[in-house]
Coordinates of C-alpha atoms and ligand atoms in Angstrom, one line a residue:
M88 CA 260.8 310.0 -39.7
T89 CA 263.1 310.5 -36.8
F90 CA 266.5 312.2 -37.3
K91 CA 268.3 308.9 -36.9
T92 CA 266.2 307.1 -39.5
F93 CA 266.5 310.1 -41.8
V94 CA 270.3 309.9 -41.6
S95 CA 270.3 306.2 -42.3
F96 CA 267.8 306.8 -45.2
L97 CA 270.2 309.4 -46.6
L98 CA 273.1 307.0 -46.2
L99 CA 271.2 304.2 -47.9
V100 CA 270.3 306.5 -50.8
S101 CA 273.8 307.8 -51.2
F102 CA 275.4 304.4 -50.9
S103 CA 273.1 302.8 -53.4
S104 CA 273.9 305.6 -55.9
I105 CA 277.6 305.7 -55.2
F106 CA 278.1 301.9 -55.2
S107 CA 276.3 299.7 -57.5
Q108 CA 277.6 296.2 -57.1
T109 CA 277.2 293.2 -59.3
Y110 CA 278.6 289.7 -58.7
I111 CA 279.1 287.1 -61.4
T112 CA 279.3 283.8 -59.5
N113 CA 280.7 280.4 -60.3
V114 CA 282.0 281.4 -63.7
T115 CA 284.9 280.3 -65.8
I116 CA 287.2 283.2 -66.5
A117 CA 289.4 283.5 -69.6
D118 CA 292.8 284.7 -68.6
V119 CA 293.8 286.1 -72.0
E120 CA 297.4 286.9 -71.0
K121 CA 298.3 283.5 -69.5
Q122 CA 296.0 281.8 -72.1
K123 CA 294.2 279.7 -69.5
L124 CA 290.7 279.1 -68.2
I125 CA 290.1 279.5 -64.5
K126 CA 287.0 277.7 -63.2
N127 CA 284.6 278.5 -60.3
Q128 CA 285.4 282.2 -59.9
T129 CA 283.3 285.0 -58.6
V130 CA 283.9 288.5 -60.1
E131 CA 282.8 291.6 -58.1
I132 CA 282.0 294.7 -60.1
T133 CA 281.6 298.0 -58.3
D134 CA 280.2 300.7 -60.6
D135 CA 282.3 300.4 -63.8
I136 CA 285.3 298.7 -62.3
I137 CA 286.2 295.1 -61.5
T138 CA 286.9 295.2 -57.7
N139 CA 287.5 291.6 -56.7
I140 CA 288.0 288.2 -58.2
K141 CA 288.2 285.1 -56.1
A142 CA 287.3 281.4 -56.0
T143 CA 283.6 281.3 -55.5
K144 CA 283.8 279.7 -52.1
K145 CA 286.2 282.4 -50.9
L146 CA 284.2 285.4 -51.9
K147 CA 281.1 286.2 -49.9
V148 CA 278.3 287.9 -51.9
P149 CA 276.2 290.4 -49.8
S150 CA 272.7 289.1 -49.6
N151 CA 271.2 292.2 -51.3
A152 CA 273.7 292.4 -54.2
T153 CA 272.8 291.8 -57.8
T154 CA 274.1 288.4 -58.8
I155 CA 274.4 286.7 -62.1
D156 CA 274.8 283.0 -62.0
G157 CA 277.8 282.2 -64.2
S158 CA 277.6 278.4 -63.8
G159 CA 278.5 276.7 -67.1
K160 CA 279.3 280.1 -68.6
F161 CA 282.5 281.7 -69.8
L162 CA 283.6 285.3 -69.0
L163 CA 285.7 287.1 -71.6
P164 CA 287.0 290.7 -71.6
G165 CA 285.0 292.9 -74.0
L166 CA 286.3 292.7 -77.6
T167 CA 288.1 295.4 -79.6
D168 CA 287.8 296.0 -83.3
A169 CA 291.1 297.8 -83.8
H170 CA 290.5 299.0 -87.4
I171 CA 287.2 300.6 -88.4
H172 CA 286.1 303.8 -90.1
F173 CA 283.0 305.7 -89.1
F174 CA 283.0 307.8 -92.2
Q175 CA 282.4 304.7 -94.3
S176 CA 279.1 302.8 -94.2
G177 CA 280.2 299.5 -95.5
G178 CA 277.6 299.9 -98.3
L179 CA 277.9 300.5 -102.0
Y180 CA 278.2 304.3 -101.8
A181 CA 281.0 304.4 -99.1
R182 CA 283.9 305.0 -101.4
P183 CA 283.3 307.2 -104.4
D184 CA 287.1 307.0 -105.2
A185 CA 286.7 303.2 -105.7
I186 CA 283.4 303.3 -107.6
D187 CA 281.9 306.7 -108.4
L188 CA 278.1 306.4 -108.0
R189 CA 277.6 310.0 -106.8
K190 CA 274.9 310.4 -109.5
E191 CA 272.9 307.7 -107.7
M192 CA 273.8 308.8 -104.2
P193 CA 275.4 312.3 -103.7
Y194 CA 278.3 311.9 -101.3
H195 CA 277.0 314.5 -98.9
K196 CA 273.9 312.4 -98.4
E197 CA 276.0 309.3 -97.7
L198 CA 278.0 311.3 -95.1
D199 CA 274.7 312.6 -93.5
L200 CA 273.6 309.0 -93.3
V201 CA 276.8 307.7 -91.6
H202 CA 276.6 310.5 -89.1
E203 CA 272.9 309.8 -88.4
S204 CA 273.5 306.1 -88.0
M205 CA 276.6 306.4 -85.8
E206 CA 274.7 305.6 -82.6
N207 CA 273.2 302.5 -84.2
T208 CA 276.5 301.5 -85.6
L209 CA 278.0 301.7 -82.2
K210 CA 275.2 299.6 -80.7
R211 CA 275.7 297.0 -83.3
Y212 CA 279.2 296.6 -82.1
L213 CA 278.2 296.4 -78.5
Q214 CA 275.6 293.9 -79.3
I215 CA 278.2 291.4 -80.6
G216 CA 280.5 292.1 -77.6
V217 CA 282.8 294.7 -79.0
T218 CA 283.2 297.2 -76.2
N219 CA 286.0 299.2 -77.8
V220 CA 286.4 300.4 -81.4
I221 CA 289.4 302.1 -82.9
D222 CA 288.8 304.3 -85.9
V223 CA 292.1 304.5 -87.8
G224 CA 291.1 307.3 -90.2
A225 CA 288.2 309.6 -89.3
S226 CA 287.5 313.3 -89.9
Y227 CA 287.2 316.4 -87.7
S228 CA 283.5 316.0 -88.0
F229 CA 283.6 312.5 -86.4
L230 CA 286.1 313.6 -83.8
K231 CA 283.5 316.2 -82.8
Q232 CA 280.6 313.8 -82.9
R233 CA 282.2 311.2 -80.7
A234 CA 281.8 313.6 -77.7
E235 CA 278.1 312.7 -77.8
F236 CA 279.0 309.1 -76.8
E237 CA 281.4 309.9 -74.0
N238 CA 280.4 308.1 -70.7
N239 CA 277.6 306.4 -72.6
N240 CA 277.1 302.9 -71.1
H241 CA 275.0 301.8 -74.2
T242 CA 277.8 302.3 -76.7
P243 CA 281.4 301.1 -76.9
S244 CA 284.4 303.3 -76.0
I245 CA 285.7 305.0 -79.1
Y246 CA 289.3 305.8 -80.0
M247 CA 289.9 307.8 -83.1
T248 CA 292.4 309.6 -85.4
G249 CA 291.8 312.7 -87.4
P250 CA 291.9 312.6 -91.2
L251 CA 294.5 310.3 -92.5
L252 CA 297.7 312.1 -93.7
T253 CA 298.6 311.1 -97.2
T254 CA 301.0 311.9 -100.0
F255 CA 298.2 311.1 -102.4
E256 CA 294.7 312.4 -102.1
P257 CA 291.8 311.0 -104.2
S258 CA 290.2 314.0 -105.9
V259 CA 286.6 313.1 -104.8
Y260 CA 287.5 314.0 -101.2
K261 CA 288.7 317.5 -101.9
D262 CA 286.7 320.5 -100.6
L263 CA 284.8 318.6 -97.9
G264 CA 285.8 320.8 -95.0
D265 CA 285.4 319.0 -91.6
E266 CA 284.2 315.9 -93.4
K267 CA 287.5 315.4 -95.2
P268 CA 288.9 311.9 -94.5
F269 CA 292.2 312.7 -96.1
S270 CA 294.7 315.5 -95.7
L271 CA 297.3 315.9 -98.4
V272 CA 300.8 316.2 -97.2
E273 CA 303.5 317.0 -99.8
T274 CA 306.4 318.3 -97.8
V275 CA 308.0 317.8 -94.5
E276 CA 306.6 321.2 -93.4
D277 CA 303.1 320.2 -94.4
G278 CA 303.5 317.0 -92.4
I279 CA 304.5 318.9 -89.2
K280 CA 301.7 321.5 -89.8
M281 CA 299.0 318.8 -90.3
V282 CA 299.9 317.0 -87.1
Q283 CA 299.7 320.3 -85.2
E284 CA 296.4 321.2 -86.9
Q285 CA 294.9 317.9 -85.6
L286 CA 295.8 318.5 -82.0
A287 CA 292.9 321.0 -81.5
Y288 CA 290.5 318.1 -82.3
H289 CA 292.0 315.8 -79.7
P290 CA 292.7 312.7 -81.7
D291 CA 294.0 309.6 -79.8
F292 CA 296.6 309.0 -82.4
I293 CA 297.7 309.9 -85.9
K294 CA 297.2 307.9 -89.1
I295 CA 299.4 307.9 -92.2
W296 CA 298.4 306.4 -95.6
Y297 CA 301.8 305.3 -97.0
I298 CA 301.0 304.9 -100.7
T299 CA 303.5 304.2 -103.4
S300 CA 303.5 303.9 -107.2
R301 CA 301.5 301.0 -108.5
D302 CA 304.3 299.9 -110.8
T303 CA 306.1 297.1 -108.9
L304 CA 309.5 298.2 -110.2
E305 CA 309.1 301.6 -108.8
V306 CA 307.7 300.7 -105.4
E307 CA 310.9 301.0 -103.4
A308 CA 312.0 304.2 -105.1
S309 CA 308.7 305.9 -104.5
A310 CA 308.5 304.6 -100.9
R311 CA 311.9 306.1 -100.2
K312 CA 311.0 309.4 -102.0
N313 CA 308.1 309.9 -99.6
L314 CA 310.0 308.7 -96.5
P315 CA 311.1 312.1 -95.2
V316 CA 307.5 313.3 -95.1
I317 CA 306.4 310.0 -93.3
K318 CA 309.2 310.4 -90.8
A319 CA 308.4 314.1 -90.2
I320 CA 304.8 313.2 -89.3
I321 CA 305.9 310.3 -87.0
D322 CA 308.4 312.5 -85.2
E323 CA 306.0 315.4 -84.8
A324 CA 303.2 313.1 -83.5
H325 CA 305.6 311.5 -81.0
K326 CA 306.6 314.9 -79.8
H327 CA 303.0 315.4 -78.8
D328 CA 302.8 311.9 -77.2
L329 CA 300.6 310.6 -80.0
K330 CA 301.2 307.1 -81.4
V331 CA 301.2 306.6 -85.2
A332 CA 299.3 304.1 -87.2
V333 CA 300.5 303.5 -90.8
H334 CA 298.7 301.9 -93.8
A335 CA 301.5 300.1 -95.5
T336 CA 300.7 296.9 -97.4
Q337 CA 304.0 296.3 -99.1
R338 CA 307.0 294.8 -97.2
I339 CA 309.2 297.8 -98.1
T340 CA 306.7 300.5 -96.9
A341 CA 305.9 298.6 -93.7
Q342 CA 309.6 298.1 -93.0
L343 CA 310.5 301.8 -93.6
A344 CA 307.6 302.9 -91.5
V345 CA 308.5 300.7 -88.5
E346 CA 312.2 301.6 -88.8
N347 CA 311.2 305.2 -88.6
G348 CA 309.0 304.8 -85.5
C349 CA 305.5 303.6 -86.7
D350 CA 303.7 302.1 -83.7
Y351 CA 300.9 300.3 -85.4
L352 CA 300.7 298.7 -88.8
V353 CA 297.0 298.6 -89.7
H354 CA 297.2 295.9 -92.5
S355 CA 299.1 292.8 -93.5
V356 CA 302.1 292.8 -95.7
D357 CA 300.6 291.2 -98.8
D358 CA 303.2 291.5 -101.5
E359 CA 305.8 289.0 -100.2
I360 CA 306.4 286.5 -97.6
I361 CA 308.2 288.3 -94.7
K362 CA 311.6 287.2 -93.6
D363 CA 313.3 286.9 -90.2
D364 CA 314.7 290.4 -90.2
F365 CA 311.3 291.9 -90.6
V366 CA 309.8 289.8 -87.8
A367 CA 312.7 290.7 -85.6
L368 CA 312.2 294.4 -86.3
L369 CA 308.5 294.3 -85.3
K370 CA 309.4 292.4 -82.1
K371 CA 312.2 294.8 -81.2
N372 CA 310.0 297.8 -81.6
N373 CA 306.9 296.3 -80.1
T374 CA 305.0 297.2 -83.2
I375 CA 301.5 295.9 -83.3
L376 CA 300.0 294.6 -86.6
C377 CA 296.4 294.3 -87.6
P378 CA 296.0 291.9 -90.5
T379 CA 292.5 293.0 -91.9
L380 CA 292.3 289.8 -94.0
L381 CA 288.9 290.3 -95.6
V382 CA 288.6 293.9 -96.6
H383 CA 290.0 293.4 -100.1
S384 CA 287.5 290.6 -100.9
G385 CA 284.6 292.8 -99.8
Y386 CA 285.3 295.1 -102.8
V387 CA 285.9 292.3 -105.2
N388 CA 282.9 290.3 -104.2
T389 CA 280.6 293.4 -104.4
F390 CA 281.9 294.6 -107.8
S391 CA 281.8 291.1 -109.3
Q392 CA 278.3 290.7 -107.8
N393 CA 279.4 287.5 -106.1
I394 CA 278.2 288.6 -102.7
K395 CA 278.4 286.0 -99.9
M396 CA 276.9 286.7 -96.6
S397 CA 276.5 284.3 -93.7
N398 CA 273.3 284.0 -91.8
Y399 CA 275.1 285.8 -88.9
E400 CA 276.0 288.7 -91.2
L401 CA 272.4 288.9 -92.5
L402 CA 271.2 289.0 -88.9
K403 CA 273.7 291.5 -87.4
A404 CA 274.6 293.9 -90.2
D405 CA 272.8 297.2 -90.9
P406 CA 270.2 295.8 -93.3
D407 CA 270.0 299.0 -95.4
Q408 CA 273.8 299.0 -96.0
L409 CA 273.9 295.3 -96.7
G410 CA 271.0 295.8 -99.1
S411 CA 272.8 298.6 -100.9
L412 CA 275.6 296.2 -102.0
L413 CA 273.0 294.5 -104.2
D414 CA 272.0 297.7 -105.9
L415 CA 274.5 296.9 -108.6
K416 CA 271.8 294.5 -110.0
H417 CA 269.5 297.3 -110.9
L418 CA 271.4 300.6 -111.2
S419 CA 270.7 302.4 -114.5
D420 CA 274.4 303.0 -115.4
T421 CA 274.8 299.5 -116.8
L422 CA 277.9 300.4 -118.7
L423 CA 279.8 301.3 -115.5
V424 CA 278.3 298.4 -113.6
N425 CA 279.2 295.9 -116.3
N426 CA 282.8 297.2 -116.5
Y427 CA 283.2 296.7 -112.8
K428 CA 281.7 293.3 -112.9
R429 CA 283.9 292.3 -115.8
S430 CA 287.2 293.6 -114.4
S431 CA 286.5 292.3 -110.9
S432 CA 285.6 288.8 -112.0
S433 CA 288.4 288.6 -114.4
E434 CA 291.0 285.9 -114.0
R435 CA 293.7 288.5 -113.3
S436 CA 291.7 290.1 -110.6
M437 CA 290.8 286.8 -108.9
A438 CA 294.4 285.6 -109.1
S439 CA 295.7 288.8 -107.5
L440 CA 293.1 288.7 -104.7
K441 CA 294.0 285.0 -104.1
K442 CA 297.7 285.7 -104.1
A443 CA 297.5 288.7 -101.7
A444 CA 295.2 286.7 -99.4
S445 CA 297.4 283.7 -99.2
I446 CA 300.5 285.9 -98.6
S447 CA 298.7 287.8 -95.8
M448 CA 297.6 284.6 -94.1
A449 CA 301.0 283.0 -94.3
N450 CA 302.6 286.2 -92.9
L451 CA 300.0 286.3 -90.1
K452 CA 301.0 282.8 -89.0
I453 CA 304.7 283.7 -89.1
L454 CA 304.1 286.8 -87.0
A455 CA 301.8 285.2 -84.5
D456 CA 304.1 282.2 -83.9
A457 CA 307.0 284.6 -83.4
G458 CA 305.1 286.4 -80.7
V459 CA 304.6 289.7 -82.6
L460 CA 301.5 291.5 -81.2
I461 CA 298.5 291.0 -83.5
A462 CA 295.3 293.0 -83.1
T463 CA 292.0 292.0 -84.6
G464 CA 290.5 294.6 -86.9
T465 CA 288.0 294.4 -89.8
D466 CA 288.6 297.7 -91.7
A467 CA 284.8 297.9 -91.5
G468 CA 283.1 300.6 -93.4
N469 CA 284.8 299.8 -96.6
I470 CA 282.6 298.6 -99.4
G471 CA 281.4 295.1 -98.6
T472 CA 282.9 295.0 -95.1
L473 CA 279.9 295.9 -92.9
H474 CA 280.3 297.3 -89.4
A475 CA 280.1 294.8 -86.5
S476 CA 278.8 291.9 -88.6
S477 CA 282.1 291.4 -90.4
Y478 CA 284.0 290.8 -87.1
L479 CA 283.2 287.1 -86.9
S480 CA 284.3 286.4 -90.5
E481 CA 287.6 288.1 -89.7
L482 CA 288.1 285.8 -86.7
Q483 CA 287.3 282.8 -88.9
V484 CA 289.9 283.7 -91.4
M485 CA 292.5 284.4 -88.7
K486 CA 291.7 280.9 -87.5
K487 CA 292.1 279.6 -91.1
S488 CA 295.6 281.2 -91.2
G489 CA 296.7 278.9 -88.4
M490 CA 296.3 281.0 -85.3
S491 CA 295.1 279.2 -82.2
N492 CA 291.8 280.2 -80.6
W493 CA 293.8 281.6 -77.7
Q494 CA 296.0 283.7 -80.0
I495 CA 292.8 285.0 -81.7
I496 CA 291.2 285.9 -78.4
E497 CA 294.3 287.6 -77.2
A498 CA 294.4 289.6 -80.5
S499 CA 290.8 290.6 -80.0
T500 CA 291.1 291.7 -76.3
I501 CA 294.4 292.7 -74.6
N502 CA 296.4 293.4 -77.8
G503 CA 293.8 295.9 -78.9
A504 CA 294.3 297.8 -75.6
K505 CA 298.0 297.7 -76.1
I506 CA 297.8 299.8 -79.3
L507 CA 297.1 302.9 -77.3
N508 CA 298.9 301.8 -74.1
K509 CA 295.5 301.2 -72.4
E510 CA 296.2 297.7 -71.1
A511 CA 296.0 298.9 -67.5
E512 CA 292.5 300.1 -68.2
F513 CA 290.9 297.3 -70.3
G514 CA 291.5 294.2 -72.3
S515 CA 291.7 291.5 -69.6
I516 CA 289.8 290.4 -66.5
D517 CA 291.7 291.9 -63.6
I518 CA 291.1 293.9 -60.5
D519 CA 291.0 297.7 -61.1
K520 CA 290.2 297.2 -64.8
K521 CA 287.1 298.5 -66.5
A522 CA 284.1 296.1 -66.2
N523 CA 283.8 295.6 -69.9
L524 CA 283.0 291.9 -70.3
I525 CA 281.1 289.3 -72.3
L526 CA 279.4 286.3 -70.7
L527 CA 279.3 283.4 -73.1
N528 CA 277.1 280.3 -73.1
A529 CA 279.8 278.1 -74.6
N530 CA 283.6 277.8 -74.5
P531 CA 285.3 280.0 -77.1
I532 CA 288.5 277.9 -76.8
D533 CA 286.8 274.9 -78.1
D534 CA 285.4 276.8 -81.0
I535 CA 286.0 280.4 -81.9
N536 CA 282.4 280.7 -83.2
N537 CA 281.2 280.3 -79.6
I538 CA 282.2 284.0 -79.2
T539 CA 278.8 284.7 -80.8
L540 CA 276.8 282.8 -78.1
I541 CA 276.5 285.8 -75.8
D542 CA 274.3 285.7 -72.7
K543 CA 275.2 289.2 -71.4
V544 CA 277.3 292.1 -72.5
I545 CA 278.7 294.2 -69.6
N546 CA 279.7 297.7 -70.6
N547 CA 281.2 300.0 -68.0
G548 CA 279.7 297.8 -65.4
L549 CA 276.2 297.9 -66.9
V550 CA 274.7 294.5 -67.5
L551 CA 272.9 294.3 -70.9
E552 CA 270.9 291.6 -72.7
P553 CA 272.4 291.6 -76.2
N554 CA 268.9 291.8 -77.8
S555 CA 268.0 294.9 -75.8
I556 CA 270.9 296.9 -76.9
L557 CA 269.5 297.7 -80.4
K558 CA 265.8 297.3 -81.0
E559 CA 265.1 296.1 -84.5
T560 CA 262.6 298.4 -86.3
P561 CA 259.8 297.1 -88.5
A562 CA 261.5 298.6 -91.5
A563 CA 264.8 296.8 -90.6
L564 CA 262.9 293.5 -90.3
A565 CA 261.3 293.9 -93.7
Q566 CA 264.7 294.9 -95.2
R567 CA 266.4 291.9 -93.6
Q568 CA 264.0 289.4 -95.3
L569 CA 264.4 291.3 -98.6
N570 CA 268.2 291.0 -98.4
A571 CA 268.0 287.3 -97.8
Y572 CA 265.5 286.9 -100.6
N573 CA 267.9 288.6 -103.0
L574 CA 270.7 286.4 -101.7
R575 CA 268.4 283.3 -102.0
N576 CA 269.2 282.3 -98.4
I577 CA 266.1 280.5 -97.3
D578 CA 266.9 280.2 -93.6
A579 CA 267.8 283.9 -93.3
F580 CA 264.8 284.8 -95.4
L581 CA 262.4 282.9 -93.1
E582 CA 264.0 284.1 -89.8
P583 CA 262.0 287.4 -89.6
Y584 CA 258.6 285.5 -90.1
A585 CA 256.3 284.2 -87.4
D586 CA 255.8 280.4 -87.3
D587 CA 252.2 280.9 -88.2
V588 CA 252.6 283.6 -90.8
E589 CA 249.8 284.1 -93.2
I590 CA 250.4 285.3 -96.8
Y591 CA 247.4 286.9 -98.7
N592 CA 246.6 288.2 -102.1
Y593 CA 245.1 291.5 -101.3
P594 CA 242.6 292.0 -99.8
D595 CA 241.7 288.6 -98.3
E596 CA 242.6 285.6 -100.4
L597 CA 244.8 283.4 -98.2
R598 CA 247.6 282.0 -100.3
F599 CA 249.2 279.9 -97.6
K600 CA 249.8 279.7 -93.9
G601 CA 252.8 278.7 -91.8
K602 CA 256.6 279.1 -92.2
E603 CA 257.1 275.5 -93.2
T604 CA 254.7 275.9 -96.2
M605 CA 256.5 279.0 -97.1
R606 CA 259.9 277.3 -96.8
K607 CA 258.8 274.7 -99.4
G608 CA 257.5 277.2 -101.9
Y609 CA 260.4 279.7 -101.6
S610 CA 263.3 277.2 -101.5
K611 CA 262.1 275.7 -104.8
M612 CA 261.8 279.2 -106.3
F613 CA 265.3 280.3 -105.0
E614 CA 266.8 277.2 -106.6
N615 CA 265.0 277.3 -109.9
T616 CA 264.7 281.0 -110.8
P617 CA 267.5 282.6 -112.8
N618 CA 267.9 286.4 -112.5
L619 CA 266.0 286.7 -109.3
H620 CA 266.2 290.2 -107.9
C621 CA 263.8 292.5 -106.0
E622 CA 264.4 296.2 -106.1
L623 CA 262.8 298.4 -103.5
L624 CA 261.2 301.4 -105.2
G625 CA 259.7 302.9 -102.1
R626 CA 258.8 302.2 -98.5
I627 CA 256.2 303.6 -96.1
V628 CA 256.2 302.7 -92.4
Q629 CA 253.3 303.3 -90.1
G630 CA 253.6 301.8 -86.7
N631 CA 254.0 298.1 -87.1
I632 CA 253.1 298.1 -90.8
V633 CA 255.6 298.3 -93.6
I634 CA 254.5 298.9 -97.1
D635 CA 257.1 298.2 -99.9
K636 CA 256.7 299.0 -103.5
E637 CA 258.9 296.5 -105.4
R638 CA 260.1 295.8 -108.9
V639 CA 260.9 292.1 -109.2
Q640 CA 263.0 290.5 -111.9
F641 CA 261.9 286.9 -112.1
G642 CA 263.7 285.0 -114.8
D643 CA 263.1 287.1 -117.9
K644 CA 259.9 288.7 -116.5
I645 CA 259.8 292.0 -114.7
M646 CA 256.8 292.8 -112.5
E647 CA 255.8 295.4 -110.0
A648 CA 254.1 294.7 -106.8
V649 CA 253.2 296.1 -103.4
A650 CA 253.9 294.1 -100.2
I651 CA 252.2 295.0 -97.0
Y652 CA 254.0 293.5 -93.9
H653 CA 252.2 293.4 -90.6
I654 CA 254.6 292.9 -87.8
E655 CA 253.7 291.5 -84.4
N656 CA 256.0 290.7 -81.5
D657 CA 259.0 291.5 -83.7
K658 CA 258.1 289.0 -86.4
I659 CA 256.3 289.3 -89.7
K660 CA 252.8 287.9 -89.0
R661 CA 250.9 288.7 -92.2
V662 CA 251.8 289.8 -95.7
Y663 CA 249.4 291.1 -98.3
F664 CA 250.5 291.2 -101.9
I665 CA 249.0 293.6 -104.5
Q666 CA 250.0 292.6 -108.0
Ligands
ZN31 ZN1 291.2 301.3 -93.0

């Protein structure tokens, strides 16, 4: 190699490592701020930044550049879930203060599990196009763990608070050290001290749980009694340039919080229809509100054992956590389980859920129409609200409340960025912003469900196929069909099976072959069997073989069996039953 060619070789090497360029050509861009679609555009991405956007015929693509043909496709900014909790799994054992099952699952084990699965949880979000998550109530332990995912192109960006500051602390969360999700604050001095204590862990903002007496007659008096503490926390946080998010679900607590400087209301007001003065207050202060319309029903549906999961949720959720919600069907403490079932399915409980939901939805419509900033958030991690998979259901209920698809998309993108003043960094498709994008196969303005038809996820400039982000394990595949079996959902049950699946009685008696034969037999069984429930007693995985020991309630019969699943090309190809 001559000196000259050596230099050009070096230049080539350094250029290709410094500049990685991708062009998405001929695509329709969603301008979420002007609420309009712009056709035939080419977007240039250099490393992790959008560096140019022009009409396709006006932007020349270098012949050696990576190009993605965006013809017929729609480009959206990456989505934000503006209200999640990593310390909660979404499963049955997530909140021992709501249902105490620590005898079944010690809480430290549950916490170990959520830490271990944090990477997968993040990938589940990225897989559905969520490139930013905002944890509004974490712990010091999660603030430390998130450092592992900094500059990771295979996980979303994470924004996080420390433990939430509260005037009431559920006793199960005491003495947890760095895992504590709550910090008790009883005086103004406590409030100031607790904010200062959090600074060392570098939270992005501060969260307050503004809780009042449950007695409706005492709500205002107790809200006002706690106000000096709330105000002290807000003032101290602002002194350190930290925004403050407040959990306030009554009109009075929400109003007092906003009047005293709260930047972000993380729930709907669900006790009364808001009036003009409240709307004007939020507008004047630029307060952002996250409605979290579904989280309450997640608890009620789980406890009343009236769990409804769409095929999308069955496909995208952590299958083990989703499966845990069904554990109530077989836990040994039947007295506790039946009490929860009875009280959650009571007329009173149903009426109160219905009332709060309808007030929340009506208030959302009022706020959105008035131009108050709404941000999409699920409150995922709470019992029955599973990470990532619950996002679509939240969008659907926002739609049902009367928001337009554009308003919903704005709430899911740019408004999420505005919560932490990050709108110059992400949230829309503009030059100099982060290349966090989703390329859709269909128009989300025609139908909000089209937001799930993702061709590519682009995270920090890295182009990813959604299915490559998180590889489904054989155990997850087996668990997914088990969940669908227990929910009697025939399509979701058959999804993990190969078209030419073979079902055997061990060792070699072929019972039937083919998914369609299976569909006939199982749909009839799902329809006609009362008390159908399969409990997993144990699972062994070896390579592509999963062996489940099951106890099946089948009408009034209970039997035990072993199922051996052989998985090939990511589908269940053969099953052997030992009965
Ligand atoms: Zn929450």
